[in-house]
mmCIF file of C-alpha atoms in Angstrom:
data_model
loop_
_atom_site.group_PDB
_atom_site.id
_atom_site.type_symbol
_atom_site.label_atom_id
_atom_site.label_comp_id
_atom_site.label_asym_id
_atom_site.label_seq_id
_atom_site.Cartn_x
_atom_site.Cartn_y
_atom_site.Cartn_z
ATOM 1 C CA MET A 28 -112.204 95.230 133.324
ATOM 2 C CA THR A 29 -111.899 93.564 130.226
ATOM 3 C CA LEU A 30 -110.101 94.027 127.043
ATOM 4 C CA GLY A 31 -112.335 93.375 123.441
ATOM 5 C CA THR A 32 -110.571 93.556 120.128
ATOM 6 C CA SER A 33 -110.753 96.866 118.944
ATOM 7 C CA HIS A 34 -108.663 94.962 115.268
ATOM 8 C CA ILE A 35 -106.487 92.677 113.899
ATOM 9 C CA GLY A 36 -102.871 93.542 111.644
ATOM 10 C CA LEU A 37 -101.771 90.755 109.670
ATOM 11 C CA ASN A 38 -98.579 91.170 107.405
ATOM 12 C CA VAL A 39 -98.858 90.536 103.630
ATOM 13 C CA THR A 40 -96.842 90.287 100.656
ATOM 14 C CA ASP A 41 -98.501 92.064 98.566
ATOM 15 C CA LEU A 42 -100.910 94.654 99.032
ATOM 16 C CA ASP A 43 -102.887 94.713 96.035
ATOM 17 C CA ARG A 44 -103.818 91.089 96.302
ATOM 18 C CA SER A 45 -104.269 91.005 99.763
ATOM 19 C CA LEU A 46 -106.376 93.507 99.482
ATOM 20 C CA GLY A 47 -108.672 92.971 96.086
ATOM 21 C CA PHE A 48 -108.617 89.025 98.492
ATOM 22 C CA TYR A 49 -110.819 91.132 101.719
ATOM 23 C CA ARG A 50 -112.235 93.530 99.881
ATOM 24 C CA ASP A 51 -113.499 91.535 96.946
ATOM 25 C CA VAL A 52 -113.835 88.685 98.456
ATOM 26 C CA LEU A 53 -115.177 88.406 101.415
ATOM 27 C CA GLY A 54 -117.031 92.105 101.371
ATOM 28 C CA PHE A 55 -114.712 94.443 103.657
ATOM 29 C CA VAL A 56 -115.034 98.290 103.168
ATOM 30 C CA LEU A 57 -111.649 99.865 102.325
ATOM 31 C CA LEU A 58 -111.875 102.997 104.434
ATOM 32 C CA GLY A 59 -108.293 104.434 104.334
ATOM 33 C CA GLU A 60 -104.649 103.237 102.357
ATOM 34 C CA GLY A 61 -101.518 104.501 102.478
ATOM 35 C CA LYS A 62 -99.455 104.429 99.498
ATOM 36 C CA GLU A 63 -95.981 105.299 99.687
ATOM 37 C CA GLU A 64 -93.684 102.690 98.484
ATOM 38 C CA ASP A 65 -92.284 102.054 101.366
ATOM 39 C CA ARG A 66 -94.968 101.716 103.203
ATOM 40 C CA ARG A 67 -97.777 100.597 101.869
ATOM 41 C CA TYR A 68 -101.339 99.557 103.792
ATOM 42 C CA ALA A 69 -105.218 99.503 104.237
ATOM 43 C CA PHE A 70 -106.954 99.870 107.138
ATOM 44 C CA LEU A 71 -110.335 97.580 105.782
ATOM 45 C CA GLY A 72 -113.917 97.148 107.939
ATOM 46 C CA ASP A 73 -117.752 96.980 108.468
ATOM 47 C CA GLY A 74 -118.259 100.588 106.788
ATOM 48 C CA GLU A 75 -118.025 102.231 110.147
ATOM 49 C CA ARG A 76 -115.500 100.822 111.990
ATOM 50 C CA LEU A 77 -111.923 99.856 111.365
ATOM 51 C CA VAL A 78 -111.324 95.620 111.100
ATOM 52 C CA LEU A 79 -108.521 94.298 109.684
ATOM 53 C CA THR A 80 -105.242 96.251 108.527
ATOM 54 C CA LEU A 81 -103.026 94.933 105.880
ATOM 55 C CA TRP A 82 -99.764 95.408 106.502
ATOM 56 C CA GLN A 83 -97.130 95.406 103.051
ATOM 57 C CA GLN A 84 -94.248 93.709 104.884
ATOM 58 C CA ALA A 85 -93.663 90.504 104.866
ATOM 59 C CA GLN A 86 -90.803 88.385 103.045
ATOM 60 C CA GLY A 87 -92.149 85.100 102.521
ATOM 61 C CA GLN A 88 -95.457 82.829 103.450
ATOM 62 C CA TYR A 89 -97.574 82.145 106.807
ATOM 63 C CA ASP A 90 -94.959 79.015 108.949
ATOM 64 C CA SER A 91 -98.430 77.629 111.009
ATOM 65 C CA GLY A 92 -94.841 76.709 113.081
ATOM 66 C CA ARG A 93 -93.754 80.172 114.400
ATOM 67 C CA ALA A 94 -95.651 81.496 117.758
ATOM 68 C CA GLY A 95 -98.215 84.372 116.909
ATOM 69 C CA LEU A 96 -101.357 84.184 115.032
ATOM 70 C CA HIS A 97 -103.414 81.022 114.070
ATOM 71 C CA HIS A 98 -105.612 81.769 112.841
ATOM 72 C CA LEU A 99 -108.632 85.090 111.958
ATOM 73 C CA ALA A 100 -111.400 83.196 113.213
ATOM 74 C CA LEU A 101 -114.950 85.994 111.770
ATOM 75 C CA GLU A 102 -118.308 84.631 112.703
ATOM 76 C CA ALA A 103 -121.435 85.376 110.203
ATOM 77 C CA ASP A 104 -124.690 86.364 110.522
ATOM 78 C CA SER A 105 -125.929 82.903 109.495
ATOM 79 C CA ILE A 106 -124.823 79.178 108.811
ATOM 80 C CA ASP A 107 -126.081 80.055 104.893
ATOM 81 C CA GLN A 108 -124.109 84.147 104.938
ATOM 82 C CA VAL A 109 -121.560 80.995 105.291
ATOM 83 C CA ARG A 110 -121.632 78.621 103.031
ATOM 84 C CA GLU A 111 -122.103 82.312 100.788
ATOM 85 C CA TYR A 112 -119.271 83.140 102.094
ATOM 86 C CA GLU A 113 -118.021 79.307 100.498
ATOM 87 C CA THR A 114 -118.884 80.009 97.177
ATOM 88 C CA ALA A 115 -117.149 83.464 96.896
ATOM 89 C CA LEU A 116 -114.237 82.171 97.570
ATOM 90 C CA ARG A 117 -114.598 78.831 95.514
ATOM 91 C CA ARG A 118 -114.788 80.555 92.554
ATOM 92 C CA TYR A 119 -111.815 82.805 93.769
ATOM 93 C CA GLY A 120 -109.778 79.462 93.858
ATOM 94 C CA ALA A 121 -108.927 79.635 97.314
ATOM 95 C CA ASP A 122 -107.312 77.088 99.477
ATOM 96 C CA PHE A 123 -109.795 75.479 102.133
ATOM 97 C CA ALA A 124 -108.237 72.724 104.740
ATOM 98 C CA TYR A 125 -111.282 70.707 104.243
ATOM 99 C CA GLU A 126 -114.144 70.150 103.075
ATOM 100 C CA GLY A 127 -117.825 72.714 102.936
ATOM 101 C CA VAL A 128 -119.220 73.195 106.963
ATOM 102 C CA VAL A 129 -117.932 71.058 109.212
ATOM 103 C CA ALA A 130 -118.843 72.023 113.067
ATOM 104 C CA HIS A 131 -116.134 72.657 115.139
ATOM 105 C CA ALA A 132 -116.432 69.430 117.236
ATOM 106 C CA GLU A 133 -118.306 66.201 117.288
ATOM 107 C CA GLY A 134 -122.319 66.721 117.618
ATOM 108 C CA ALA A 135 -122.142 70.874 117.422
ATOM 109 C CA ALA A 136 -123.671 73.298 116.532
ATOM 110 C CA SER A 137 -121.091 75.930 116.262
ATOM 111 C CA GLY A 138 -119.320 75.152 112.860
ATOM 112 C CA GLY A 139 -118.288 76.247 109.078
ATOM 113 C CA ILE A 140 -115.510 76.769 106.894
ATOM 114 C CA PHE A 141 -111.448 76.927 106.916
ATOM 115 C CA PHE A 142 -108.853 78.212 104.054
ATOM 116 C CA HIS A 143 -106.324 80.159 103.871
ATOM 117 C CA ASP A 144 -105.598 84.057 102.135
ATOM 118 C CA PRO A 145 -102.789 84.581 99.627
ATOM 119 C CA ASP A 146 -100.317 84.054 102.091
ATOM 120 C CA GLY A 147 -101.424 80.504 103.622
ATOM 121 C CA THR A 148 -103.006 82.525 106.424
ATOM 122 C CA ARG A 149 -104.984 80.592 108.687
ATOM 123 C CA LEU A 150 -109.173 81.809 108.546
ATOM 124 C CA GLU A 151 -112.725 80.716 109.500
ATOM 125 C CA ILE A 152 -116.226 81.956 109.164
ATOM 126 C CA SER A 153 -118.252 80.509 111.262
ATOM 127 C CA VAL A 154 -121.842 81.087 113.074
ATOM 128 C CA GLN A 155 -122.395 79.444 116.730
ATOM 129 C CA SER A 156 -125.389 77.554 115.810
ATOM 130 C CA GLY A 157 -126.426 76.026 112.394
ATOM 131 C CA ALA A 158 -123.904 73.122 111.560
ATOM 132 C CA LYS A 159 -124.970 70.463 113.523
ATOM 133 C CA GLY A 160 -124.556 66.754 111.902
ATOM 134 C CA ALA A 161 -121.837 68.562 110.055
ATOM 135 C CA PRO A 162 -119.063 66.698 110.440
ATOM 136 C CA ALA A 163 -115.782 67.348 112.485
ATOM 137 C CA PRO A 164 -112.474 66.114 111.132
ATOM 138 C CA ALA A 165 -110.847 65.905 114.617
ATOM 139 C CA GLU A 166 -113.139 63.901 116.729
ATOM 140 C CA ALA A 167 -110.826 64.532 119.673
ATOM 141 C CA ALA A 168 -109.703 68.380 119.441
ATOM 142 C CA PRO A 169 -111.776 71.455 118.453
ATOM 143 C CA THR A 170 -111.092 71.365 114.663
ATOM 144 C CA CYS A 171 -110.237 75.138 114.902
ATOM 145 C CA GLY A 172 -107.189 74.146 116.635
ATOM 146 C CA PHE A 173 -105.457 72.033 113.834
ATOM 147 C CA PHE A 174 -106.189 73.272 110.253
#
């Protein structure tokens, strides 16, 4: 038996701001939400299935030095789609870890963009192929491991 991923839950500091980012910039569809002041949350998906839940429970920014989520990796259909997301994220003013599309490792065909959400959570949008020839920021380690 192998387990798959059902959905990801992220704690956020400001649900409205995060909802705007994940829905309006990354294109997730709002499937449902809780609006009680002390129990705010949003269910986001692809229109049919739940992918991400945002919980307004955090008191501070994401801390990469604490145990827990390292980064959230999302897979695009093509390298062109990755570049479209990069354009939308730049218009939004997202903080990027690297400039443009980078490879997962030196000479790898896989790669993508690495950036942060409004609370500083590390995110990746990548493809399995199409990034051959892109620079690899970390020579001896996977790019996604150290941003």
